[in-house]
Short mmCIF file of C-alpha atoms and ligand atoms in Angstrom, two decimals:
data_model
loop_
_atom_site.label_atom_id
_atom_site.label_comp_id
_atom_site.label_asym_id
_atom_site.label_seq_id
_atom_site.Cartn_x
_atom_site.Cartn_y
_atom_site.Cartn_z
CA UNK A 1 34.73 31.93 -61.19
CA UNK A 2 33.13 33.90 -58.33
CA UNK A 3 35.52 36.71 -57.39
CA UNK A 4 35.20 39.25 -54.55
CA UNK A 5 37.30 42.39 -54.86
CA UNK A 6 37.87 44.51 -51.75
CA UNK A 7 38.31 48.20 -52.63
CA UNK A 8 37.24 50.27 -55.63
CA UNK A 9 40.38 52.34 -56.04
CA UNK A 10 42.36 52.40 -59.27
CA UNK A 11 43.67 48.86 -58.62
CA UNK A 12 40.33 47.26 -57.69
CA UNK A 13 38.42 48.93 -60.51
CA UNK A 14 40.98 48.01 -63.18
CA UNK A 15 40.97 44.40 -61.98
CA UNK A 16 37.17 44.34 -62.00
CA UNK A 17 37.01 45.77 -65.54
CA UNK A 18 39.38 43.12 -66.92
CA UNK A 19 37.86 40.16 -65.05
CA UNK A 20 34.26 41.09 -65.90
CA UNK A 21 35.36 41.11 -69.54
CA UNK A 22 36.60 37.55 -69.13
CA UNK A 23 33.13 36.52 -67.93
CA UNK A 24 33.87 36.06 -64.23
CA UNK A 25 31.18 36.60 -61.62
CA UNK A 26 32.67 39.69 -59.94
CA UNK A 27 31.60 41.75 -56.92
CA UNK A 28 33.53 44.85 -55.85
CA UNK A 29 33.07 45.95 -52.24
CA UNK A 30 33.93 49.56 -51.42
CA UNK A 31 33.64 51.02 -47.93
CA UNK A 32 32.87 54.55 -49.17
CA UNK A 33 29.56 55.62 -50.64
CA UNK A 34 31.14 56.73 -53.93
CA UNK A 35 34.53 57.21 -55.54
CA UNK A 36 35.57 60.83 -55.42
CA UNK A 37 39.13 61.95 -55.95
CA UNK A 38 39.15 65.67 -55.21
CA UNK A 39 41.84 68.02 -56.33
CA UNK A 40 44.70 65.86 -57.49
CA UNK A 41 46.52 64.90 -60.62
CA UNK A 42 48.48 61.77 -61.36
CA UNK A 43 51.10 60.58 -63.80
CA UNK A 44 50.53 57.39 -65.78
CA UNK A 45 53.80 56.16 -67.19
CA UNK A 46 54.34 54.78 -70.67
CA UNK A 47 55.08 51.41 -69.07
CA UNK A 48 51.41 51.12 -68.06
CA UNK A 49 49.93 52.24 -71.37
CA UNK A 50 52.26 49.88 -73.22
CA UNK A 51 50.96 46.98 -71.12
CA UNK A 52 47.33 47.93 -71.76
CA UNK A 53 48.16 47.65 -75.46
CA UNK A 54 45.10 48.03 -77.69
CA UNK A 55 42.61 47.67 -74.88
CA UNK A 56 39.89 50.33 -74.99
CA UNK A 57 40.98 51.45 -71.53
CA UNK A 58 44.27 52.67 -72.99
CA UNK A 59 42.37 54.73 -75.56
CA UNK A 60 40.13 56.14 -72.82
CA UNK A 61 43.14 57.17 -70.76
CA UNK A 62 44.85 58.72 -73.78
CA UNK A 63 41.74 60.83 -74.38
CA UNK A 64 41.89 62.42 -70.94
CA UNK A 65 45.68 62.59 -70.75
CA UNK A 66 48.22 65.30 -71.38
CA UNK A 67 51.52 64.10 -72.81
CA UNK A 68 54.73 64.80 -70.90
CA UNK A 69 58.03 64.43 -72.74
CA UNK A 70 60.58 65.63 -70.21
CA UNK A 71 61.20 65.66 -66.48
CA UNK A 72 63.30 68.52 -65.19
CA UNK A 73 64.84 69.06 -61.76
CA UNK A 74 65.79 72.61 -60.80
CA UNK A 75 67.06 74.33 -57.68
CA UNK A 76 65.14 77.07 -55.87
CA UNK A 77 66.80 79.73 -58.02
CA UNK A 78 65.54 78.09 -61.18
CA UNK A 79 68.89 76.61 -62.27
CA UNK A 80 68.42 73.35 -64.11
CA UNK A 81 70.05 70.37 -62.39
CA UNK A 82 68.82 67.73 -64.80
CA UNK A 83 66.47 67.53 -67.75
CA UNK A 84 65.64 64.02 -68.77
CA UNK A 85 63.86 63.20 -72.03
CA UNK A 86 61.42 60.36 -71.43
CA UNK A 87 61.91 57.11 -73.30
CA UNK A 88 61.32 57.44 -77.03
CA UNK A 89 58.17 55.90 -78.53
CA UNK A 90 56.41 55.85 -75.16
CA UNK A 91 53.43 57.94 -74.16
CA UNK A 92 53.67 59.34 -70.63
CA UNK A 93 50.48 61.02 -69.54
CA UNK A 94 49.24 63.22 -66.75
CA UNK A 95 45.56 63.06 -65.85
CA UNK A 96 43.19 64.35 -63.22
CA UNK A 97 42.68 61.48 -60.77
CA UNK A 98 38.93 61.84 -60.92
CA UNK A 99 38.98 61.58 -64.73
CA UNK A 100 41.10 58.45 -64.52
CA UNK A 101 38.79 56.83 -62.00
CA UNK A 102 35.75 57.78 -64.09
CA UNK A 103 37.27 56.23 -67.23
CA UNK A 104 38.12 52.97 -65.47
CA UNK A 105 34.76 52.90 -63.68
CA UNK A 106 32.97 53.23 -67.01
CA UNK A 107 34.18 49.65 -67.71
CA UNK A 108 32.61 48.36 -64.49
CA UNK A 109 28.79 48.39 -64.79
CA UNK A 110 27.11 49.56 -61.60
CA UNK A 111 25.57 46.16 -60.80
CA UNK A 112 29.07 44.88 -59.98
CA UNK A 113 29.79 47.67 -57.45
CA UNK A 114 28.72 47.48 -53.80
CA UNK A 115 29.30 50.82 -52.10
CA UNK A 116 29.03 51.26 -48.34
CA UNK A 117 30.39 47.72 -47.84
CA UNK A 118 33.38 47.70 -45.50
CA UNK A 119 35.04 44.30 -45.35
CA UNK A 120 35.92 43.63 -41.72
CA UNK A 121 37.58 40.20 -41.91
CA UNK A 122 38.19 37.35 -44.31
CA UNK A 123 38.29 33.62 -43.69
CA UNK A 124 40.42 31.77 -46.17
CA UNK A 125 40.02 28.01 -46.51
CA UNK A 126 41.46 25.62 -49.11
CA UNK A 127 38.32 25.68 -51.27
CA UNK A 128 36.70 29.04 -50.55
CA UNK A 129 37.25 32.44 -49.02
CA UNK A 130 34.54 34.18 -47.01
CA UNK A 131 34.21 37.96 -46.69
CA UNK A 132 32.62 39.36 -43.55
CA UNK A 133 31.36 42.90 -43.43
CA UNK A 134 31.40 45.56 -40.74
CA UNK A 135 27.66 46.10 -40.98
CA UNK A 136 25.63 43.34 -39.34
CA UNK A 137 22.99 43.82 -42.02
CA UNK A 138 25.36 42.64 -44.76
CA UNK A 139 25.54 38.85 -44.93
CA UNK A 140 28.86 36.97 -45.10
CA UNK A 141 29.62 35.86 -48.63
CA UNK A 142 31.88 33.08 -49.97
CA UNK A 143 34.02 33.40 -53.11
CA UNK A 144 36.44 31.26 -55.10
CA UNK A 145 38.96 34.08 -55.00
CA UNK A 146 39.31 37.31 -53.01
CA UNK A 147 41.38 40.14 -54.45
CA UNK A 148 42.42 42.57 -51.73
CA UNK A 149 42.84 45.97 -53.36
CA UNK A 150 42.08 47.86 -50.17
CA UNK A 151 45.01 50.25 -50.21
CA UNK A 152 48.08 50.93 -48.10
CA UNK A 153 46.26 50.37 -44.78
CA UNK A 154 44.70 47.13 -46.11
CA UNK A 155 43.08 45.30 -43.26
CA UNK A 156 43.09 42.15 -45.36
CA UNK A 157 46.90 42.31 -45.61
CA UNK A 158 47.30 43.21 -41.96
CA UNK A 159 45.05 40.36 -40.87
CA UNK A 160 47.25 37.90 -42.80
CA UNK A 161 50.57 39.65 -42.07
CA UNK A 162 50.17 41.66 -38.85
CA UNK A 163 53.75 42.97 -39.08
CA UNK A 164 53.27 44.56 -42.49
CA UNK A 165 52.48 48.02 -41.11
CA UNK A 166 52.96 51.14 -43.25
CA UNK A 167 56.26 52.88 -42.49
CA UNK A 168 56.38 56.67 -42.35
CA UNK A 169 59.11 58.04 -44.59
CA UNK A 170 59.66 61.40 -42.90
CA UNK A 171 57.87 63.81 -45.22
CA UNK A 172 54.43 65.13 -45.82
CA UNK A 173 52.95 66.26 -49.15
CA UNK A 174 50.56 69.11 -49.95
CA UNK A 175 48.78 68.86 -53.33
CA UNK A 176 46.42 70.90 -55.43
CA UNK A 177 44.94 71.44 -58.87
CA UNK A 178 44.81 74.80 -60.64
CA UNK A 179 43.01 76.16 -63.71
CA UNK A 180 43.99 78.74 -66.31
CA UNK A 181 47.72 78.45 -65.91
CA UNK A 182 50.17 79.63 -68.46
CA UNK A 183 53.02 77.15 -68.35
CA UNK A 184 55.69 77.93 -70.93
CA UNK A 185 56.94 74.39 -71.45
CA UNK A 186 53.74 72.37 -71.48
CA UNK A 187 55.46 69.03 -72.11
CA UNK A 188 57.80 69.31 -69.12
CA UNK A 189 57.08 68.16 -65.56
CA UNK A 190 59.26 70.09 -63.15
CA UNK A 191 60.53 69.62 -59.62
CA UNK A 192 62.30 72.35 -57.67
CA UNK A 193 64.55 70.85 -54.98
CA UNK A 194 65.65 72.97 -52.01
CA UNK A 195 66.42 72.77 -48.30
CA UNK A 196 62.89 73.89 -47.37
CA UNK A 197 61.26 71.20 -49.46
CA UNK A 198 60.44 70.06 -52.93
CA UNK A 199 57.89 71.69 -55.23
CA UNK A 200 56.53 69.86 -58.26
CA UNK A 201 54.53 71.42 -61.09
CA UNK A 202 52.94 69.14 -63.63
CA UNK A 203 50.91 70.34 -66.63
CA UNK A 204 47.53 68.77 -67.42
CA UNK A 205 45.18 69.12 -70.39
CA UNK A 206 43.34 72.39 -71.03
CA UNK A 207 45.75 74.75 -69.25
CA UNK A 208 45.30 73.03 -65.93
CA UNK A 209 48.17 71.79 -63.77
CA UNK A 210 48.71 69.94 -60.54
CA UNK A 211 51.33 70.75 -57.99
CA UNK A 212 52.81 69.19 -54.92
CA UNK A 213 54.98 70.41 -52.09
CA UNK A 214 56.88 67.84 -50.12
CA UNK A 215 58.24 68.91 -46.70
CA UNK A 216 60.22 67.00 -44.08
CA UNK A 217 57.97 66.67 -41.04
CA UNK A 218 56.96 64.52 -38.11
CA UNK A 219 54.17 62.03 -38.73
CA UNK A 220 50.75 63.73 -38.29
CA UNK A 221 52.63 67.01 -37.70
CA UNK A 222 50.14 69.46 -36.15
CA UNK A 223 52.11 72.41 -37.52
CA UNK A 224 51.48 71.37 -41.12
CA UNK A 225 47.90 70.30 -40.51
CA UNK A 226 47.26 73.95 -39.70
CA UNK A 227 48.97 75.13 -42.90
CA UNK A 228 46.89 76.79 -45.61
CA UNK A 229 47.65 78.59 -48.85
CA UNK A 230 49.15 81.70 -47.18
CA UNK A 231 51.59 79.58 -45.14
CA UNK A 232 52.76 77.75 -48.25
CA UNK A 233 53.11 81.04 -50.11
CA UNK A 234 55.17 82.51 -47.31
CA UNK A 235 57.42 79.45 -47.04
CA UNK A 236 58.09 79.26 -50.78
CA UNK A 237 57.99 82.94 -51.74
CA UNK A 238 61.67 82.91 -52.71
CA UNK A 239 61.07 80.18 -55.31
CA UNK A 240 60.94 81.03 -59.05
CA UNK A 241 57.95 82.86 -60.53
CA UNK A 242 56.30 79.72 -61.81
CA UNK A 243 55.98 78.32 -58.27
CA UNK A 244 54.56 81.57 -56.95
CA UNK A 245 52.15 81.79 -59.89
CA UNK A 246 50.82 78.27 -59.24
CA UNK A 247 50.31 78.89 -55.52
CA UNK A 248 48.65 82.17 -56.34
CA UNK A 249 46.15 80.37 -58.60
CA UNK A 250 45.35 77.72 -55.99
CA UNK A 251 42.05 78.21 -54.19
CA UNK A 252 42.17 78.52 -50.39
CA UNK A 253 40.32 75.21 -50.10
CA UNK A 254 40.88 71.79 -51.66
CA UNK A 255 44.54 71.60 -50.69
CA UNK A 256 45.29 67.97 -49.91
CA UNK A 257 47.79 66.88 -47.27
CA UNK A 258 49.16 63.35 -46.91
CA UNK A 259 52.02 61.92 -44.88
CA UNK A 260 54.13 59.63 -47.04
CA UNK A 261 54.40 55.94 -46.18
CA UNK A 262 55.44 52.75 -47.90
CA UNK A 263 55.64 49.14 -46.75
CA UNK A 264 58.52 46.68 -46.61
CA UNK A 265 58.39 44.57 -49.77
CA UNK A 266 56.43 41.38 -49.11
CA UNK A 267 57.66 37.90 -49.95
CA UNK A 268 54.33 36.88 -51.45
CA UNK A 269 51.08 38.44 -52.63
CA UNK A 270 49.16 35.15 -52.60
CA UNK A 271 47.74 33.48 -49.48
CA UNK A 272 45.57 30.48 -50.37
CA UNK A 273 42.60 32.06 -52.16
CA UNK A 274 43.49 35.65 -51.26
CA UNK A 275 45.54 37.79 -53.64
CA UNK A 276 46.95 41.18 -52.64
CA UNK A 277 46.99 43.85 -55.33
CA UNK A 278 47.98 47.52 -55.69
CA UNK A 279 48.94 49.48 -52.58
CA UNK A 280 47.66 46.63 -50.39
CA UNK A 281 50.48 44.52 -51.84
CA UNK A 282 53.25 47.04 -52.46
CA UNK A 283 52.51 50.56 -51.24
CA UNK A 284 55.38 52.78 -52.35
CA UNK A 285 56.37 56.42 -51.94
CA UNK A 286 55.19 58.58 -54.85
CA UNK A 287 58.67 59.56 -56.01
CA UNK A 288 58.53 57.58 -59.23
CA UNK A 289 54.84 58.32 -59.86
CA UNK A 290 54.23 54.57 -60.15
CA UNK A 291 51.83 53.50 -57.36
CA UNK A 292 48.64 53.59 -59.38
CA UNK A 293 50.47 52.43 -62.49
CA UNK A 294 51.81 49.36 -60.71
CA UNK A 295 48.32 48.63 -59.36
CA UNK A 296 47.04 48.68 -62.95
CA UNK A 297 49.90 46.45 -64.07
CA UNK A 298 49.01 43.97 -61.29
CA UNK A 299 45.46 43.90 -62.65
CA UNK A 300 46.65 43.27 -66.21
CA UNK A 301 49.05 40.48 -65.17
CA UNK A 302 46.50 38.81 -62.86
CA UNK A 303 43.80 38.86 -65.55
CA UNK A 304 46.24 37.50 -68.16
CA UNK A 305 47.39 34.71 -65.85
CA UNK A 306 43.83 33.69 -64.92
CA UNK A 307 42.95 33.57 -68.62
CA UNK A 308 46.01 31.53 -69.59
CA UNK A 309 46.69 29.06 -66.76
CA UNK A 310 44.74 26.88 -64.37
CA UNK A 311 43.86 28.48 -61.01
CA UNK A 312 46.89 27.46 -58.92
CA UNK A 313 49.40 28.10 -61.67
CA UNK A 314 47.83 31.48 -62.45
CA UNK A 315 48.24 32.66 -58.86
CA UNK A 316 51.79 31.34 -58.65
CA UNK A 317 52.70 33.07 -61.88
CA UNK A 318 51.15 36.38 -60.74
CA UNK A 319 53.11 36.12 -57.51
CA UNK A 320 56.39 35.38 -59.27
CA UNK A 321 56.03 38.23 -61.76
CA UNK A 322 54.74 40.96 -59.48
CA UNK A 323 56.57 40.47 -56.15
CA UNK A 324 60.06 40.82 -57.59
CA UNK A 325 59.22 43.70 -59.91
CA UNK A 326 57.34 45.84 -57.41
CA UNK A 327 60.04 45.29 -54.77
CA UNK A 328 62.41 47.11 -57.10
CA UNK A 329 59.95 49.98 -57.57
CA UNK A 330 59.38 50.33 -53.80
CA UNK A 331 63.12 50.47 -53.13
CA UNK A 332 63.96 52.84 -55.96
CA UNK A 333 61.12 55.21 -55.05
CA UNK A 334 62.26 55.18 -51.43
CA UNK A 335 65.83 56.01 -52.43
CA UNK A 336 64.78 58.86 -54.71
CA UNK A 337 62.81 60.27 -51.76
CA UNK A 338 65.87 60.10 -49.51
CA UNK A 339 67.94 62.01 -52.05
CA UNK A 340 65.29 64.55 -52.99
CA UNK A 341 64.27 65.35 -49.38
CA UNK A 342 67.74 66.25 -48.11
CA UNK A 343 67.55 69.45 -46.07
CA UNK A 344 71.08 69.98 -44.79
CA UNK A 345 72.63 72.88 -46.76
CA UNK A 346 75.95 71.17 -47.40
CA UNK A 347 74.35 67.90 -48.43
CA UNK A 348 71.93 69.75 -50.69
CA UNK A 349 74.81 71.57 -52.39
CA UNK A 350 76.65 68.29 -52.87
CA UNK A 351 73.55 66.52 -54.12
CA UNK A 352 72.78 69.32 -56.57
CA UNK A 353 76.33 69.18 -57.88
CA UNK A 354 76.13 65.40 -58.42
CA UNK A 355 72.71 65.60 -60.08
CA UNK A 356 73.99 68.34 -62.36
CA UNK A 357 77.03 66.45 -63.61
CA UNK A 358 75.21 63.13 -63.90
CA UNK A 359 74.60 62.33 -67.58
CA UNK A 360 70.89 62.48 -68.45
CA UNK A 361 71.14 58.99 -69.97
CA UNK A 362 72.14 57.63 -66.59
CA UNK A 363 69.11 59.21 -64.95
CA UNK A 364 66.72 57.87 -67.59
CA UNK A 365 68.32 54.39 -67.33
CA UNK A 366 66.86 54.24 -63.79
CA UNK A 367 63.38 53.71 -65.20
CA UNK A 368 64.15 51.29 -68.05
CA UNK A 369 63.33 48.26 -65.90
CA UNK A 370 59.71 49.45 -65.71
CA UNK A 371 59.26 48.38 -69.33
CA UNK A 372 60.88 44.99 -68.96
CA UNK A 373 58.27 43.06 -66.99
CA UNK A 374 56.45 40.05 -68.35
CA UNK A 375 52.68 40.17 -68.72
CA UNK A 376 51.86 36.52 -67.98
C1 LIG B 1 51.03 62.38 -52.80
C2 LIG B 1 50.82 61.19 -53.71
C3 LIG B 1 51.05 61.30 -55.08
C4 LIG B 1 50.91 60.19 -55.93
N1 LIG B 1 51.17 60.32 -57.27
C5 LIG B 1 51.09 59.24 -58.08
C6 LIG B 1 51.35 59.33 -59.49
O1 LIG B 1 51.66 60.39 -60.02
N2 LIG B 1 51.27 58.21 -60.24
C7 LIG B 1 50.92 57.00 -59.71
O2 LIG B 1 50.84 56.00 -60.45
N3 LIG B 1 50.64 56.88 -58.39
C8 LIG B 1 50.71 57.95 -57.57
N4 LIG B 1 50.42 57.84 -56.23
C9 LIG B 1 50.08 56.53 -55.69
C10 LIG B 1 48.64 56.15 -55.93
O3 LIG B 1 47.79 57.13 -55.41
C11 LIG B 1 48.33 54.81 -55.28
O4 LIG B 1 49.37 53.91 -55.52
C12 LIG B 1 47.04 54.23 -55.82
O5 LIG B 1 45.97 55.07 -55.52
C13 LIG B 1 46.80 52.84 -55.27
O6 LIG B 1 45.58 52.36 -55.75
P1 LIG B 1 44.86 51.17 -55.00
O7 LIG B 1 43.62 50.90 -55.79
O8 LIG B 1 45.81 50.06 -54.78
O9 LIG B 1 44.53 51.73 -53.56
P2 LIG B 1 43.59 52.95 -53.11
O10 LIG B 1 43.55 54.00 -54.13
O11 LIG B 1 44.01 53.32 -51.74
O12 LIG B 1 42.14 52.32 -53.06
C14 LIG B 1 41.76 51.44 -52.02
C15 LIG B 1 40.25 51.45 -51.91
O13 LIG B 1 39.85 50.45 -50.98
C16 LIG B 1 38.85 50.97 -50.14
N5 LIG B 1 38.92 50.21 -48.89
C17 LIG B 1 39.90 50.24 -47.95
N6 LIG B 1 39.63 49.36 -46.97
C18 LIG B 1 38.45 48.76 -47.28
C19 LIG B 1 37.66 47.74 -46.66
N7 LIG B 1 38.04 47.15 -45.52
N8 LIG B 1 36.51 47.35 -47.25
C20 LIG B 1 36.11 47.92 -48.43
N9 LIG B 1 36.82 48.91 -49.07
C21 LIG B 1 37.98 49.29 -48.51
C22 LIG B 1 39.24 52.43 -49.98
O14 LIG B 1 38.14 53.23 -49.56
C23 LIG B 1 39.71 52.77 -51.38
O15 LIG B 1 38.67 53.23 -52.20
C24 LIG B 1 50.52 58.95 -55.37
C25 LIG B 1 50.25 58.84 -54.00
C26 LIG B 1 50.40 59.95 -53.17
C27 LIG B 1 50.12 59.80 -51.69
#
């Protein structure tokens, strides 16, 4: 089958890798000139690795990953509010985003990748779908199937569903990557929750770590756009030593800043011969660390369905399996964000009390559904 994939992010690349393996005639169109992912880390949950099974990609990711066994939430004085052991017999990894992209891209030979190709519009008909590019010099091209993996602002999705605009969730996130850190508990990812914001510190391989700081803000807040390392240090200087040490190690440059959005869960990811995948289909807040993981799961399920069923049934099956599941992840991530971003002192005290008395098993039960999805 001739398949056009829009977007070479984690979702598009994983889909391409799996479909090329099945012998499809694949073309991946990416608007940028290359795929660089500066200065950020990412968590890949055991639910994703389990679904990749014995595929070489899983081995590749394990090779670049650092294993995390616990997730701890603390207050700004360093008191532990919860400390959840991750599900037994699962491997939860943290990786540098660039390493992850490089590993996945190594399964997509360069002849399948078309950089500098921004898809402007699509025309879907019963028997074909045509991609049209922004540049006049790039000729329209028809495919049997178009997979839109063009991210949260997907213009493919918004051309089909104009109301499906990203919704700002009220907080903005700074991120960075640091070397030579001495983290005492290397298997624990930590979040410090306080009225001023939330600070996360996540160990990576080779004494590196990534961090994030999530602050309630207006969308495109000019105040935070002007923030650099010294401003973050000043704002969080009362936090425990570990936070101050990480900010101290951060270089003045390469601090990322992103406002946090998600979309309302969609009723369908399939529109004739166009399939939405990854953030284009189900952009979610990063509170469960599942966005990229769910994009990879979409790719696995779509490839399995196309291999197992005839065309129409495969798309129906993908739709049925992924819409319902990712809706749950969007909603749960959104709710965690609402709880974690509280800034009112009284509400924070109440929240901290509740989190502290909540049994750890109850907290870990919140993620069990991630393992219970069907693969085809
Ligand atoms: C602060 C933060 C922290 C996060 N942490 C985690 C985490 O720990 N774990 C996790 O699993 N997820 C995490 N995520 C989510 C994760 O980054 C996304 O879910 C993931 O990158 C989605 O991948 P994607 O391939 O669907 O989309 P994207 O990565 O957005 O890729 C889309 C690609 O399409 C290209 N494109 C867009 N439009 C066009 C067009 N018209 N034509 C051609 N190309 C186009 C873009 O240039 C881009 O390369 C986090 C997100 C944020 C913001």
